Coordinates of C-alpha atoms in Angstrom, one line a residue:
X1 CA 12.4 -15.1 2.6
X2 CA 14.0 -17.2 -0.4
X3 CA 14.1 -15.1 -3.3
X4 CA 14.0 -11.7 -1.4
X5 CA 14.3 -8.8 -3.8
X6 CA 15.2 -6.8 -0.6
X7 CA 18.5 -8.9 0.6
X8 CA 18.3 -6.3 3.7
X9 CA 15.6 -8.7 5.4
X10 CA 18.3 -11.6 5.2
X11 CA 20.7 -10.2 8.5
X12 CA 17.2 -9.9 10.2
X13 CA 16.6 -13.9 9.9
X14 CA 20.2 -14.5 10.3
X15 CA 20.1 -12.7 13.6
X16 CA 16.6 -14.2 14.4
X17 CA 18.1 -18.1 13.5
X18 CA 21.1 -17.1 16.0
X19 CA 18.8 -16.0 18.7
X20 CA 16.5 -18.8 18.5
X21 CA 19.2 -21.2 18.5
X22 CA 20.5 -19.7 21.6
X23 CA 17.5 -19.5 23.3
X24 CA 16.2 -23.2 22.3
X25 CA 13.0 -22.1 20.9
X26 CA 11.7 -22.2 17.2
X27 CA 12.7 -19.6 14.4
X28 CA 9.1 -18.9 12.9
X29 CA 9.9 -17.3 9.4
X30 CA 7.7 -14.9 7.2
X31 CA 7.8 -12.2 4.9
X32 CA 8.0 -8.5 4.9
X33 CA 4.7 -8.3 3.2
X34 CA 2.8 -10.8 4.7
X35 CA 3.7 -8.4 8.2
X36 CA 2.2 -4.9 6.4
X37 CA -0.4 -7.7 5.7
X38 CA -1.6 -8.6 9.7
X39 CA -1.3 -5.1 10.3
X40 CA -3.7 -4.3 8.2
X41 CA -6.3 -7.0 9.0
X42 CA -5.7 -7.0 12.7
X43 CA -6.4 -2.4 13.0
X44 CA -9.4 -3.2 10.1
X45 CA -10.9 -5.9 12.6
X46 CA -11.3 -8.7 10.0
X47 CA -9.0 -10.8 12.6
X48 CA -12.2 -11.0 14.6
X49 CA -14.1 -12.6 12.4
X50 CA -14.7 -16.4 13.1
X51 CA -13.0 -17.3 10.0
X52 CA -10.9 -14.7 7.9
X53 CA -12.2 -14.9 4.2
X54 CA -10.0 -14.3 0.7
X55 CA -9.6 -10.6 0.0
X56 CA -7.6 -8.1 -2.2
X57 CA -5.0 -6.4 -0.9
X58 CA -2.2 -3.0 -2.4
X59 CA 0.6 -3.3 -0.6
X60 CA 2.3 0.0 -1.6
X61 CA 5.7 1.5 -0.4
X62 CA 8.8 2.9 -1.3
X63 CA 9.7 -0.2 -3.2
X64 CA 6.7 -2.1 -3.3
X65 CA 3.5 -1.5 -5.3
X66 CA 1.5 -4.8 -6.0
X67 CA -1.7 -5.8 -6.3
X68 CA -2.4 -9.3 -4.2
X69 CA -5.5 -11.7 -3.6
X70 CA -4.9 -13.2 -0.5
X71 CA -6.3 -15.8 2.2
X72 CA -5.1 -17.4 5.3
X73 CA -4.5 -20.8 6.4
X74 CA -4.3 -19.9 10.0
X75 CA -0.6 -19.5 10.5
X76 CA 0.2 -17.1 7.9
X77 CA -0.5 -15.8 4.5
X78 CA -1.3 -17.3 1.0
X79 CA -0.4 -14.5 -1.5
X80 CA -0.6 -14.5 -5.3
X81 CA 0.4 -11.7 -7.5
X82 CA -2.0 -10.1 -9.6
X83 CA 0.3 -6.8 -10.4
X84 CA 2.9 -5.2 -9.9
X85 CA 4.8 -1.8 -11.0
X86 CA 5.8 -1.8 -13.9
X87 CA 8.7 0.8 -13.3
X88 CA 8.5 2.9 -10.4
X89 CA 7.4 1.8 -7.4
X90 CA 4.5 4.3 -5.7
X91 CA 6.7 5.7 -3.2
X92 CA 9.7 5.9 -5.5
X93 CA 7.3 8.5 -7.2
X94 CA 6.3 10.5 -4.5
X95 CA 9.7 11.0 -3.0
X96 CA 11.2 12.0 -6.3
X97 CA 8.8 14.7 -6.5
X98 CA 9.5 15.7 -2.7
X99 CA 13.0 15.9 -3.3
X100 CA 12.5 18.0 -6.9
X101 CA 10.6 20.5 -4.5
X102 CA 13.5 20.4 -1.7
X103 CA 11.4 18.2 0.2
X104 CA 13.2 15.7 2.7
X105 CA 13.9 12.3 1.7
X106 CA 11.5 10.4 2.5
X107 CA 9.2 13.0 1.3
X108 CA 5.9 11.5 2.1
X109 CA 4.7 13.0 4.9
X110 CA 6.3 16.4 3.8
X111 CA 4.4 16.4 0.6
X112 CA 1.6 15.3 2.0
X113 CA 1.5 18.0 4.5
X114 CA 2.5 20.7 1.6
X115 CA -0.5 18.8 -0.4
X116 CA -3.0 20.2 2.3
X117 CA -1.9 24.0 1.6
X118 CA -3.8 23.8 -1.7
X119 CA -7.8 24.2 -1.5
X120 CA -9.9 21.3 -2.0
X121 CA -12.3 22.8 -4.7
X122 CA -10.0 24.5 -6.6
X123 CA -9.0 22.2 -9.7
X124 CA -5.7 19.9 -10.3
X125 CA -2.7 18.8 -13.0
X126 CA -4.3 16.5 -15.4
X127 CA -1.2 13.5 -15.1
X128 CA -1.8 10.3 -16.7
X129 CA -3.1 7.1 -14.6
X130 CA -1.6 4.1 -16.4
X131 CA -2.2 0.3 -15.2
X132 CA -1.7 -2.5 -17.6
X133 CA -3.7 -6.0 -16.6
X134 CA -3.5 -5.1 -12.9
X135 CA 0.2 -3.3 -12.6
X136 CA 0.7 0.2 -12.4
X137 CA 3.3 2.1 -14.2
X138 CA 4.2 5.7 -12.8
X139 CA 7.2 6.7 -14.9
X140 CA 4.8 8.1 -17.2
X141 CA 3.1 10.2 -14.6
X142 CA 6.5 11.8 -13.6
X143 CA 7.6 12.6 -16.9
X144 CA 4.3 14.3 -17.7
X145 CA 4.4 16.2 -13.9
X146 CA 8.0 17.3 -15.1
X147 CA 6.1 18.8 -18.3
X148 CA 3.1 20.5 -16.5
X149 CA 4.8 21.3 -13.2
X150 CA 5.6 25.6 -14.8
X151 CA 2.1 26.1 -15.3
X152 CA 1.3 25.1 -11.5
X153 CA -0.2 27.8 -9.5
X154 CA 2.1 26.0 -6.5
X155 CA 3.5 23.3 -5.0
X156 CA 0.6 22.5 -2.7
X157 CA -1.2 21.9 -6.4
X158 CA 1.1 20.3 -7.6
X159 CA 1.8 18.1 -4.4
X160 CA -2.4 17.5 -4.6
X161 CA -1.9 16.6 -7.8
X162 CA 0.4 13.6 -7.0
X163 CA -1.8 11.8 -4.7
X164 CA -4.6 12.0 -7.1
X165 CA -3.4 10.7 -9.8
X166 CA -2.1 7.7 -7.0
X167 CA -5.7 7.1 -6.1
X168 CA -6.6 6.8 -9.6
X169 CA -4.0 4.5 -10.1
X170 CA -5.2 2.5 -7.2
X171 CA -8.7 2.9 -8.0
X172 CA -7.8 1.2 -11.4
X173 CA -5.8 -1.7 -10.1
X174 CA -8.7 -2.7 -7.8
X175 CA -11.3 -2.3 -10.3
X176 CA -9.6 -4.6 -12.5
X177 CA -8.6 -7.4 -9.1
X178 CA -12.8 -7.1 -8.9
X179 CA -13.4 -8.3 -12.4
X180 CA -10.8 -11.0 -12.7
X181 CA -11.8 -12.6 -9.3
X182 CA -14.9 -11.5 -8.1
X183 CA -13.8 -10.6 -4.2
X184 CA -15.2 -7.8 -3.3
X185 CA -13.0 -6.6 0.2
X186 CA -9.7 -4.7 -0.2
X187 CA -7.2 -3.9 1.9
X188 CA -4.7 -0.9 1.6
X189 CA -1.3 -1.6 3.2
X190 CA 2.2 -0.7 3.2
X191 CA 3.8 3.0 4.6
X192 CA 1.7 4.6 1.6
X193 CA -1.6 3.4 3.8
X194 CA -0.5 5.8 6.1
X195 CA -1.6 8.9 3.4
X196 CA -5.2 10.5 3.9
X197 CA -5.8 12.0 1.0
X198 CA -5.0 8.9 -1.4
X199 CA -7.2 6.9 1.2
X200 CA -10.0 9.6 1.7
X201 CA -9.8 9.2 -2.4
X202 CA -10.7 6.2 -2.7
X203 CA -12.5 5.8 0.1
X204 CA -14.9 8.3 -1.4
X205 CA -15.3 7.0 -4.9
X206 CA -16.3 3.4 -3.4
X207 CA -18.5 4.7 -1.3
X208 CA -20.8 6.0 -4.0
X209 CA -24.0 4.0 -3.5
X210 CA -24.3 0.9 -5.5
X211 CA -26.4 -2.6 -5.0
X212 CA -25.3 -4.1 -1.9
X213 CA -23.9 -7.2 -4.2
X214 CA -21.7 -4.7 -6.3
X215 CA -20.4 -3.1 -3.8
X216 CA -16.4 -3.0 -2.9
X217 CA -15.6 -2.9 0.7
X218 CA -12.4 -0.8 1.3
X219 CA -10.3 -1.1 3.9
X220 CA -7.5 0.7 5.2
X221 CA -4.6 0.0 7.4
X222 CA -4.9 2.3 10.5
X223 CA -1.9 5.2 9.7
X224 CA -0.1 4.3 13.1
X225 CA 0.7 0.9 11.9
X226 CA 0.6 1.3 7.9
X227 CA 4.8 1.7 8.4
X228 CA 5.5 -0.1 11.2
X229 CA 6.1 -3.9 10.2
X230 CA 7.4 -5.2 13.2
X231 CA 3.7 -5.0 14.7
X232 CA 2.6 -7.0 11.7
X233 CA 5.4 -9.8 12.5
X234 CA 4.6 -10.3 15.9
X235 CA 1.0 -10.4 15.6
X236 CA 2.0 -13.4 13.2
X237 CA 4.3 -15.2 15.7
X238 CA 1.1 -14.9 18.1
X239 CA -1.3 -16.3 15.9
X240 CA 1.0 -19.3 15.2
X241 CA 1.3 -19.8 18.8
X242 CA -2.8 -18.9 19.5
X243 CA -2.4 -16.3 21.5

């Protein structure tokens, strides 16, 4: 992808351009996100539909959080930016707090799993949600879970607390996508999609009962596939080729 910020991706098309070559068949090119992308619409079922309308999408991993309105022209997908981090990237976050706790790097699942030893009802770290026209900024939520994290009653709180204030977050960035352009269906990609308890989150704050015209239809990528971006990619190489 021409102006890759993740130069890694380039051997890939290399090697893909070579084997194409080889084989006599056409190199289809696309991006890293616009696979996390057809992952997510193809497990949501919007791929069924007769004709696959604009919608809002987080695409948030270990170095990507952004905020995207998105539609398709049949072969693959039109993306503009509506935000981005402004510092740390979402999973950047969580895995600096994994490792601080002598969690494995990636820390993730790890966290998430140490996340589900502390009690739902019982109450969490106040951190800081910041997002600034659309794009999040978690630097300032680590510094202040670095302040608060002695006066945590464990790690499982303070491990709850991290995905909370990431729903939040998240929960701020689509509010704002909403307002500026009216679509009302989000999608939650990327390996983060894969978490429960920032999905079950937001899930549960959008499903609060509003007017059937104010209402935000949330998605999310089905956890089995949230990570996996080859699945995304080939699902786009079969659509070009309808089938």
């Amino acid at each position: 992808m021409a102006g890759s910020y993740m130069p890694v991706f380039l051997a890939g098309r290399l090697c893909a351009e070579a084997l194409a070559l080889g084989a006599g068949v056409t190199c289809l090119k696309t991006s890293h996100q616009s696979g996390h992308l057809a992952a997510g619409v193809m497990t949501v079922g919007w791929m069924a539909e007769k004709s696959l309308q604009p919608f809002l999408a987080i695409h948030a991993s270990g170095g990507t959080t952004d905020l995207l309105h998105v539609s398709y022209d049949g072969r693959d997908f039109c993306v503009e930016t509506l935000g981005s981090s402004l510092d740390l990237h979402v999973g950047q976050f969580v895995d600096r707090v994994g490792v601080s706790l002598g969690l494995s790097f990636p820390a993730g699942a790890e966290l998430e799993v140490l996340a589900k030893t502390y009690p739902d009802d019982l109450p969490l770290l106040e951190l800081p949600s910041v997002v600034r026209h659309g794009s999040p900024s978690f630097s300032g939520s680590l510094t202040a879970l670095e302040r608060v994290r002695h006066v945590a009653v464990s790690d499982g709180q303070l491990a709850a607390s991290v995905f909370r204030v990431i729903a939040n977050t998240f929960e701020k960035m689509i509010r704002y996508a909403v307002e500026q352009t009216g679509t009302r269906r989000v999608l939650l990609v990327g390996g983060v999609a894969s978490n429960q308890r920032i999905a079950k989150r937001l899930q549960d704050r959008f499903l609060v009962k509003r007017s059937a015209r104010s209402a935000i239809d949330l998605r999310v990528c089905d956890p089995r596939f949230a990570s996996d971006n080859a699945y995304g990619v080939a699902l786009l190489a079969a659509w070009h080729n309808h089938l």
